[in-house]
Coordinates of N, CA and C in Angstrom, one line a residue:
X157 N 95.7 64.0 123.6 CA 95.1 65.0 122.7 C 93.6 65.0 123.0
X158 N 93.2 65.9 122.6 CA 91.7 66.0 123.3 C 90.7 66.9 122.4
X159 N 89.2 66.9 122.3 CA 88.9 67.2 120.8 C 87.9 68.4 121.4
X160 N 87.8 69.4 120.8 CA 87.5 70.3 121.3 C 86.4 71.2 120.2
X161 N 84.9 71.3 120.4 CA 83.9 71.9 119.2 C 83.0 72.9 119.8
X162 N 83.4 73.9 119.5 CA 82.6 75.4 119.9 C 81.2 75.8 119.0
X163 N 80.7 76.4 119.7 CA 79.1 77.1 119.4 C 78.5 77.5 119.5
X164 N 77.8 78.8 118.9 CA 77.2 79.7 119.5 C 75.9 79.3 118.7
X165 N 74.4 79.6 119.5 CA 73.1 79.6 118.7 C 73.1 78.7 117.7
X166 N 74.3 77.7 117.2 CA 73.8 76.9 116.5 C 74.3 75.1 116.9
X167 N 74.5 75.1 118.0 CA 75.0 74.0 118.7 C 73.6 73.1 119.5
X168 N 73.6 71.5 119.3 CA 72.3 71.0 120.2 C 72.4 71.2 121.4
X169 N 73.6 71.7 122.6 CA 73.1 72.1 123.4 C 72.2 72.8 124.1
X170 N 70.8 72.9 124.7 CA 70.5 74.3 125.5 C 71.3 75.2 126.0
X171 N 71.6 76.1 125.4 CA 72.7 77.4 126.0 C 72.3 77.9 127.5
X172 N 70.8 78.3 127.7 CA 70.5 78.7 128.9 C 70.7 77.5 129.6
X173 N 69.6 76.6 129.8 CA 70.3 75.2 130.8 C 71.5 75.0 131.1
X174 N 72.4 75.2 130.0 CA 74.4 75.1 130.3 C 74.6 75.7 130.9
X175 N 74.6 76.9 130.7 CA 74.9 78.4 131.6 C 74.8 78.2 132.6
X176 N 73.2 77.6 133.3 CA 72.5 77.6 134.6 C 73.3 76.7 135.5
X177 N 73.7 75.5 134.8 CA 74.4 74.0 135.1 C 75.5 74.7 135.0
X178 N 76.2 75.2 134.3 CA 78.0 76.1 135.3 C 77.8 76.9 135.8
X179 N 76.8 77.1 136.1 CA 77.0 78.9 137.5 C 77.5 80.3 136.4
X180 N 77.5 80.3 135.2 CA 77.2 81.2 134.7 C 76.2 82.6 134.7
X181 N 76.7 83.5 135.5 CA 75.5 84.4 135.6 C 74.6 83.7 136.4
X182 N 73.2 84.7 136.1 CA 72.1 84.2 137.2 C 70.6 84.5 136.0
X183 N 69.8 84.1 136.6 CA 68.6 83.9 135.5 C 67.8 85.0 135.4
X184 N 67.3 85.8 134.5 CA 66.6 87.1 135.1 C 65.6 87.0 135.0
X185 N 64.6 87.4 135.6 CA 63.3 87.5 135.0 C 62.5 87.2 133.4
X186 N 63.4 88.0 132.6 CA 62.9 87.5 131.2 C 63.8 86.8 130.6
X187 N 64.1 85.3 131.3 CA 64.7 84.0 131.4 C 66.0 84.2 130.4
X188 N 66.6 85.1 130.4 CA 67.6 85.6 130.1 C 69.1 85.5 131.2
X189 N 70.1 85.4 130.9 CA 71.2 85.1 131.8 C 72.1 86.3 131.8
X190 N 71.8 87.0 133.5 CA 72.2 88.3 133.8 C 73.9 87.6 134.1
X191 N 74.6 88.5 133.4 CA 76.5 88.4 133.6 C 77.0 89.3 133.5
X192 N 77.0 90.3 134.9 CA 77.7 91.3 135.5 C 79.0 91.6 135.0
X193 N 79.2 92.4 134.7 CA 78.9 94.0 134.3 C 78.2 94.1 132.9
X194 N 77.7 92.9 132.1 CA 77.5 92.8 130.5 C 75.7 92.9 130.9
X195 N 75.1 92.8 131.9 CA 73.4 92.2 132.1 C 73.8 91.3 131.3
X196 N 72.2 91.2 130.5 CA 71.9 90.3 129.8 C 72.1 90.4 128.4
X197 N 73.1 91.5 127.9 CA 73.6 91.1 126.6 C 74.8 90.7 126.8
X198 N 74.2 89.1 126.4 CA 75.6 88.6 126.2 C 75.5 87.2 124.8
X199 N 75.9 86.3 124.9 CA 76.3 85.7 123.9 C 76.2 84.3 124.3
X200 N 75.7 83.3 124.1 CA 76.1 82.0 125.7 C 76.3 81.7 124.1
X201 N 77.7 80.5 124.6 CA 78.7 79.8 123.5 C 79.0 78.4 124.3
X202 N 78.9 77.5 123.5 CA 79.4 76.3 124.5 C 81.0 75.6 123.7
X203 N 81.3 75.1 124.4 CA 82.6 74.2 124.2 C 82.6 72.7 124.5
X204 N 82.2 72.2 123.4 CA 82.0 70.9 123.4 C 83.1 69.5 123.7
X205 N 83.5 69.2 124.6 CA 85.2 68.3 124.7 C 84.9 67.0 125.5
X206 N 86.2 66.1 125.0 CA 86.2 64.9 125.6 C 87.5 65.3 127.5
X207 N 87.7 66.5 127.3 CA 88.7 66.5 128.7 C 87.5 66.9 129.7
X208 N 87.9 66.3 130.7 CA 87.6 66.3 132.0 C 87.7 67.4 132.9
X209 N 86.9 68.5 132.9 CA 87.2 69.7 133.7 C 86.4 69.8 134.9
X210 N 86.4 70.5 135.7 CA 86.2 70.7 137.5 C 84.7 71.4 136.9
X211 N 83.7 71.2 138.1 CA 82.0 71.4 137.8 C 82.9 72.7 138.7
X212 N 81.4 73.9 137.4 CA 81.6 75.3 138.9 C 80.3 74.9 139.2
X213 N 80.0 74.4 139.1 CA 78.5 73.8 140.0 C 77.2 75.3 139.5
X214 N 76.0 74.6 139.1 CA 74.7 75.8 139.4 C 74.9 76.8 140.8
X215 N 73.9 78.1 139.7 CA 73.9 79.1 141.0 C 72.4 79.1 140.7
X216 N 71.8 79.4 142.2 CA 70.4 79.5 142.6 C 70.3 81.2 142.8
X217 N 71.4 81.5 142.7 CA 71.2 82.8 143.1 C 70.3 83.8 141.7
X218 N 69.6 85.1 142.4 CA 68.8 85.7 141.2 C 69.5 86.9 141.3
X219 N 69.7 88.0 140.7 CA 69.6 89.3 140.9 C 68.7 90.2 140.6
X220 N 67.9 89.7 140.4 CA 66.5 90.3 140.1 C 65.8 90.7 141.8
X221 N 65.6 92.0 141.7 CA 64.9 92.4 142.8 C 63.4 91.6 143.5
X222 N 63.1 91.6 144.2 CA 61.7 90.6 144.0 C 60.3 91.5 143.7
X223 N 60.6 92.6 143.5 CA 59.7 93.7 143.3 C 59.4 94.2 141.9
X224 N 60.4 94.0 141.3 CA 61.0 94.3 139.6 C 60.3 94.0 138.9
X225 N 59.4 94.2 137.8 CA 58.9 93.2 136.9 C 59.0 94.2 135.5
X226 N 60.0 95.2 135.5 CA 60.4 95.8 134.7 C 60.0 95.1 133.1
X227 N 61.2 93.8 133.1 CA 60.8 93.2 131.9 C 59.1 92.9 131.4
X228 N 58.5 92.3 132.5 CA 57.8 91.8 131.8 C 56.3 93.1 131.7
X229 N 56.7 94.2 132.5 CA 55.7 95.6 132.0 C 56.4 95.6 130.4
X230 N 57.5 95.3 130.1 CA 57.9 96.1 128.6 C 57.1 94.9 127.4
X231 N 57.1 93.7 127.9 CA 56.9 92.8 126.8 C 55.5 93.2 126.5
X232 N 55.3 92.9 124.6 CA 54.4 93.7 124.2 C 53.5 92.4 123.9
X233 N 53.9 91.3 124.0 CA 53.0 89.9 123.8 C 52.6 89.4 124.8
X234 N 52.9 89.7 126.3 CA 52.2 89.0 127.2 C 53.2 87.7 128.0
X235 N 54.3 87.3 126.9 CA 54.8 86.2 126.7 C 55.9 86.0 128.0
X236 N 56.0 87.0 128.7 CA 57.2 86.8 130.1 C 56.3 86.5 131.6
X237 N 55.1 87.2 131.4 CA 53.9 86.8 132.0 C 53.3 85.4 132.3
X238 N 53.2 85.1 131.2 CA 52.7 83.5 131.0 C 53.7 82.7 130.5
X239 N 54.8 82.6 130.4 CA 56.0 82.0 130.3 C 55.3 81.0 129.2
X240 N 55.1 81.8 128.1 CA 54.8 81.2 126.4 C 55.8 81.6 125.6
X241 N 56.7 81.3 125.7 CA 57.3 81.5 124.6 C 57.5 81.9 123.0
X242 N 56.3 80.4 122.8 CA 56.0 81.1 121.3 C 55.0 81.8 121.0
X243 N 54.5 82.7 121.8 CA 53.7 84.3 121.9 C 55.1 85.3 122.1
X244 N 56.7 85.0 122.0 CA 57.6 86.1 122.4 C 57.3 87.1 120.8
X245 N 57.7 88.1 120.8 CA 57.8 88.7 119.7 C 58.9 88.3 118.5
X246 N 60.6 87.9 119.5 CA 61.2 87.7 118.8 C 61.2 86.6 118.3
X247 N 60.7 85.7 118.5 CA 60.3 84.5 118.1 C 59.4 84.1 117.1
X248 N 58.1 85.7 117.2 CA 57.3 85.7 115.9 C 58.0 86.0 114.6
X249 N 58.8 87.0 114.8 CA 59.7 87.9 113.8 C 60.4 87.0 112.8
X250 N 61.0 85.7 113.5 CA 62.0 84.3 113.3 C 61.3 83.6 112.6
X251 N 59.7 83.2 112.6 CA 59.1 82.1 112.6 C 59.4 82.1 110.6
X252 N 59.2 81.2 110.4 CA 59.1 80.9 108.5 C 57.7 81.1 108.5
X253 N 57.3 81.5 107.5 CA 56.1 81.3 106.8 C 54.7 82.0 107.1
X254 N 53.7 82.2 106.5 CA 52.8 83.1 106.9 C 52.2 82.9 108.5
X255 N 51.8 84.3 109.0 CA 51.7 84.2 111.0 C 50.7 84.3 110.7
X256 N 49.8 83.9 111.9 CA 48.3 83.8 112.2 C 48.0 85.5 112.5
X257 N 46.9 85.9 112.2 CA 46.5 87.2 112.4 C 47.0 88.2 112.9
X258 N 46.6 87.4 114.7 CA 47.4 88.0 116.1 C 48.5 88.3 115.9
X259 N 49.2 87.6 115.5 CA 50.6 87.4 115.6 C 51.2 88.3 114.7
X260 N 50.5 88.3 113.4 CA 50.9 89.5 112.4 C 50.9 91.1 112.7
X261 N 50.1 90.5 113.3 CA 49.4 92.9 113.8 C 50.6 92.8 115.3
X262 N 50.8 92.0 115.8 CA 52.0 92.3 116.5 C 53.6 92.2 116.1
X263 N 53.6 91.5 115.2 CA 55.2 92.3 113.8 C 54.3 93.7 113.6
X264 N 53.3 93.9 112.9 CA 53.5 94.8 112.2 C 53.6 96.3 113.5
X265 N 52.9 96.3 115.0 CA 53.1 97.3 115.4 C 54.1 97.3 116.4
X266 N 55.3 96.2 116.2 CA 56.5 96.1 116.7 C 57.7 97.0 116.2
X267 N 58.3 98.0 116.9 CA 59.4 98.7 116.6 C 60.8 98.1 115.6
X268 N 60.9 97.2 115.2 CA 62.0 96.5 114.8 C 61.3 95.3 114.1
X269 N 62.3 94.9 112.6 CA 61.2 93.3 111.9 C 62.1 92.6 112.3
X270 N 62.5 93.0 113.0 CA 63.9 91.5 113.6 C 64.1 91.3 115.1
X271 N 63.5 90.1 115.7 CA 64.3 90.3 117.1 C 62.7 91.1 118.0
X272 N 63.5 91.3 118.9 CA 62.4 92.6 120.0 C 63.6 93.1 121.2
X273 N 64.2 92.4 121.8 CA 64.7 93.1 123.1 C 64.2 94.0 123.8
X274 N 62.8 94.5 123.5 CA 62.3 95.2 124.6 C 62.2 95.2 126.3
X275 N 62.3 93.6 126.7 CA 62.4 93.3 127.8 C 64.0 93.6 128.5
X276 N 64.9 93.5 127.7 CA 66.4 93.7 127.4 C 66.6 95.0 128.1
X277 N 65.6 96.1 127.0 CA 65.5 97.4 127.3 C 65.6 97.7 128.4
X278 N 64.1 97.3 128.9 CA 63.3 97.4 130.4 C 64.4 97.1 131.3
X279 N 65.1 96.4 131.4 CA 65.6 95.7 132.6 C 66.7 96.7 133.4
X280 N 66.8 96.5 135.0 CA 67.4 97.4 135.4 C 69.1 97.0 135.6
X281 N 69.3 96.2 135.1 CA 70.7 96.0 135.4 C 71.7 95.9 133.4
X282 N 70.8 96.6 132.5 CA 71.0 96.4 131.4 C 71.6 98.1 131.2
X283 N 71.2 98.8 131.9 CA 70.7 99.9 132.1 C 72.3 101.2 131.8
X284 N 73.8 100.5 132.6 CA 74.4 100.9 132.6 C 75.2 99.7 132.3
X285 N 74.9 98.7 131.6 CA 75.8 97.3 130.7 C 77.3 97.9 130.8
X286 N 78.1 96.8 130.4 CA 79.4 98.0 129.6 C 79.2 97.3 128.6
X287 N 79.9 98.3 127.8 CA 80.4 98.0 126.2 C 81.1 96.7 126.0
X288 N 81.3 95.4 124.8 CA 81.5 94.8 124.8 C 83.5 95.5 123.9
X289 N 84.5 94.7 124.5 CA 85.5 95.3 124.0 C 85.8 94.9 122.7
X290 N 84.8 93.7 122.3 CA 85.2 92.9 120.8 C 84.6 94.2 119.6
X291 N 85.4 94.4 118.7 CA 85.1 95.6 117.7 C 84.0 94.7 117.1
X292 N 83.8 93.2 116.8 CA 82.9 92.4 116.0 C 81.4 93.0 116.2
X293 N 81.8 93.4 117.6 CA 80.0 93.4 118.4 C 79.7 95.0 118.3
X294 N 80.9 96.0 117.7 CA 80.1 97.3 117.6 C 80.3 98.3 116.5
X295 N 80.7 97.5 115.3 CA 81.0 97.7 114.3 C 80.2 97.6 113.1
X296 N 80.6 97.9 111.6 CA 79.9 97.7 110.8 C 78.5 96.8 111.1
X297 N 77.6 97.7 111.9 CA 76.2 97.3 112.2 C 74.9 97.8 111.5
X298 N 74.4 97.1 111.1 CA 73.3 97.1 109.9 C 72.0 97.6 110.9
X299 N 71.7 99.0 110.6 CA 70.5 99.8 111.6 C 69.1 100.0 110.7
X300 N 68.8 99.4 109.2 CA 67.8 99.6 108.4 C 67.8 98.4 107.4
X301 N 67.4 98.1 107.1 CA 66.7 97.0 105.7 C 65.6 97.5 105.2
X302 N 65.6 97.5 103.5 CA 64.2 97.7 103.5 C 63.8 96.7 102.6
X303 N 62.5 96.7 102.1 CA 62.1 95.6 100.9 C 62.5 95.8 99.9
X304 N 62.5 96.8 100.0 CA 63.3 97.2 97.8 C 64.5 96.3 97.8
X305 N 65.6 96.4 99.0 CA 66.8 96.2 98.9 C 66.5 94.4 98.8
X306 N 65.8 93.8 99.7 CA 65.5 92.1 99.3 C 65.0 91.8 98.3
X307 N 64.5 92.9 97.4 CA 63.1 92.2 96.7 C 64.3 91.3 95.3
X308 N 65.4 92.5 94.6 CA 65.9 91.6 93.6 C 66.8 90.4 94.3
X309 N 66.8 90.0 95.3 CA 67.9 88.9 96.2 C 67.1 87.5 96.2
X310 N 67.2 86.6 95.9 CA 67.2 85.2 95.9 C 67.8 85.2 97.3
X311 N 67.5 83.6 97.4 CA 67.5 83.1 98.9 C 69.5 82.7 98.7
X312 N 69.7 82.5 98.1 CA 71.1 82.4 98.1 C 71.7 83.5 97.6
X313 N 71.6 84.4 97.0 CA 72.1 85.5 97.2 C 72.2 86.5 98.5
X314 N 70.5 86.2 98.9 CA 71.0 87.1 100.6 C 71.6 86.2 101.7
X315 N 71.7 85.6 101.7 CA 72.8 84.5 102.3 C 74.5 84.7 101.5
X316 N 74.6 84.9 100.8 CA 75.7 85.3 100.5 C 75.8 86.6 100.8
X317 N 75.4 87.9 100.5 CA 75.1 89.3 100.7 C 75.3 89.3 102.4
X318 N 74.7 88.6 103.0 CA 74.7 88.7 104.4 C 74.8 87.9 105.4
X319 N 75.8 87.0 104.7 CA 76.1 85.9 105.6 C 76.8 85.9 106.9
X320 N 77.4 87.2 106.9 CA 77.9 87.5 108.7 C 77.1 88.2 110.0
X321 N 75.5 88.0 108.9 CA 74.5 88.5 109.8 C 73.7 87.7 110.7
X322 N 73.7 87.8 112.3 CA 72.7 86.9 112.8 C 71.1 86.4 112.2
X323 N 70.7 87.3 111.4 CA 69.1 86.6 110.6 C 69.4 86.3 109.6
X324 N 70.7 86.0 108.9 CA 71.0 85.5 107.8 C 70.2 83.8 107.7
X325 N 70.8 83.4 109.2 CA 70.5 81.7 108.9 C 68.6 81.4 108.8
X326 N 67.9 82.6 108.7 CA 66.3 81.9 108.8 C 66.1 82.3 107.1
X327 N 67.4 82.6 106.4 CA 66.9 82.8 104.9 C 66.0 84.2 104.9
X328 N 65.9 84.5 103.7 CA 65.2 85.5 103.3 C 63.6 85.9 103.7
X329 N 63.1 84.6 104.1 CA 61.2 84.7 103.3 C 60.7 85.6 105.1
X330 N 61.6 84.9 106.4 CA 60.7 86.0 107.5 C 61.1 87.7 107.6
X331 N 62.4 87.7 106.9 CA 62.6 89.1 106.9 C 61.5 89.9 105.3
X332 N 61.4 89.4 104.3 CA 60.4 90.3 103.4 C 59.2 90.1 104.2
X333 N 58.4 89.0 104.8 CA 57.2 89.1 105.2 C 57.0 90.3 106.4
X334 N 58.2 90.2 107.2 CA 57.8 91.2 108.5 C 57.9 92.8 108.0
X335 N 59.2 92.9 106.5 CA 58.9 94.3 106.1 C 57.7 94.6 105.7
X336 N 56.6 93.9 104.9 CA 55.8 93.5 104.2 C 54.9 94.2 104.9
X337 N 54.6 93.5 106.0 CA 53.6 93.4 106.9 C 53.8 95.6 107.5
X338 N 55.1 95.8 107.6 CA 55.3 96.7 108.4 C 54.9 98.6 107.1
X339 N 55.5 97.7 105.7 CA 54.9 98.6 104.3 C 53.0 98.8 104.6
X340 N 52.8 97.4 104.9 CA 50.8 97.6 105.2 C 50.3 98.6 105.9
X341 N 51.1 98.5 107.4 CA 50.6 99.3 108.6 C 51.1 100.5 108.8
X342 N 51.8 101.1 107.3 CA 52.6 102.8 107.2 C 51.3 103.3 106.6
X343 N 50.9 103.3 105.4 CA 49.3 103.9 104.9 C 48.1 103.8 105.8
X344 N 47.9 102.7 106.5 CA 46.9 102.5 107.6 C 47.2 104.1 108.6
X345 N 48.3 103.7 109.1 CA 48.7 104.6 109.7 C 48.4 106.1 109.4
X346 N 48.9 106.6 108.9 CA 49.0 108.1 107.8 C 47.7 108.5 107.6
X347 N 46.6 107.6 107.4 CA 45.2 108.0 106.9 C 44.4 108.3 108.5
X348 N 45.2 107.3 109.7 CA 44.6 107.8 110.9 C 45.0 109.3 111.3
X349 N 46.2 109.7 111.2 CA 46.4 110.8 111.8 C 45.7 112.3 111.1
X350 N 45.5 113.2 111.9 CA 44.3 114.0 111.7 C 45.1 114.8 110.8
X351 N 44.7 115.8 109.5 CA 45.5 116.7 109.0 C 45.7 117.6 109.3
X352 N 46.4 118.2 109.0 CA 47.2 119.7 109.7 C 46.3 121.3 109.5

């Protein structure tokens, strides 16, 4: 008998290093793991076991053109450029607790308070992806939040409310701060544009 513990984004594994070390896909530019016909939306999951299985051994291979820098023209922090990480956007979005200035004015003139995938966007083999066949991945999908809707929710109520949501696990406090921030820069906004 043999013991067997699955995981996705919440396992000590590195998912990308795993991936890399099975020959999973290939690495793209915005260090993301291109897996034909899906690009780079995909999902890296590990399987944690005491059985003994066959190495598919690392691939060195890229599919990234050598010309391409698609992704990193889309990133709006600079962060695929200088391989900073914690300058990514989606990473700012995630972070708990009040962001330093910089960091705020780019949530606030970021298209989405969750995440970024812009570079996702950009990329040319993302372009014509297929569809994922799991109904999980294209179903009952939450396209708005607003602050009104968090403001009466406690931290364990939106965890309960939305516990089958991937930004469920950072708790409540980075999703009201990044609406927060994004309520500031709508009146800023409005007062710049010229009147009619």
């Amino acid at each position: 008998s043999h013991t067997f513990v699955a995981g996705a984004d919440n396992s000590p594994v590195p998912e990308l290093a795993a991936a890399e070390l099975a020959g999973v896909g290939c690495r793209g530019r915005h260090g993301l793991r291109i897996v034909p016909p899906y690009g780079s939306y995909v999902f890296l999951g590990t399987i944690l076991t005491d059985l003994v299985l066959p190495s598919t051994g690392p691939s060195a291979e890229t599919l990234c053109p050598p010309h391409c820098r698609a992704c990193q023209a889309a990133c709006p922090t600079g962060a695929l450029t200088e391989q900073e990480v914690t300058r990514c956007l989606s990473d700012l979005t995630q972070r708990k607790g009040p962001l330093p200035p910089e960091a705020a004015e780019q949530v606030r003139r970021s298209p989405t308070v969750w995440g970024c995938d812009l570079c996702q966007k950009a990329c040319p083999h993302n372009q014509a992806a297929a569809l994922t066949p799991l109904p999980e991945f294209r179903e009952d999908l939450l396209c708005s939040l607003t602050l009104a809707e968090l403001e009466p929710l406690s931290n364990k109520a939106f965890r309960r409310q939305y516990a089958r949501r991937a930004f469920s696990w950072r708790g409540i406090g980075p999703l009201r701060r990044n609406l927060a921030l994004k309520e500031e820069a709508a009146p800023a906004e409005e007062e710049d544009r010229p009147s009619s």
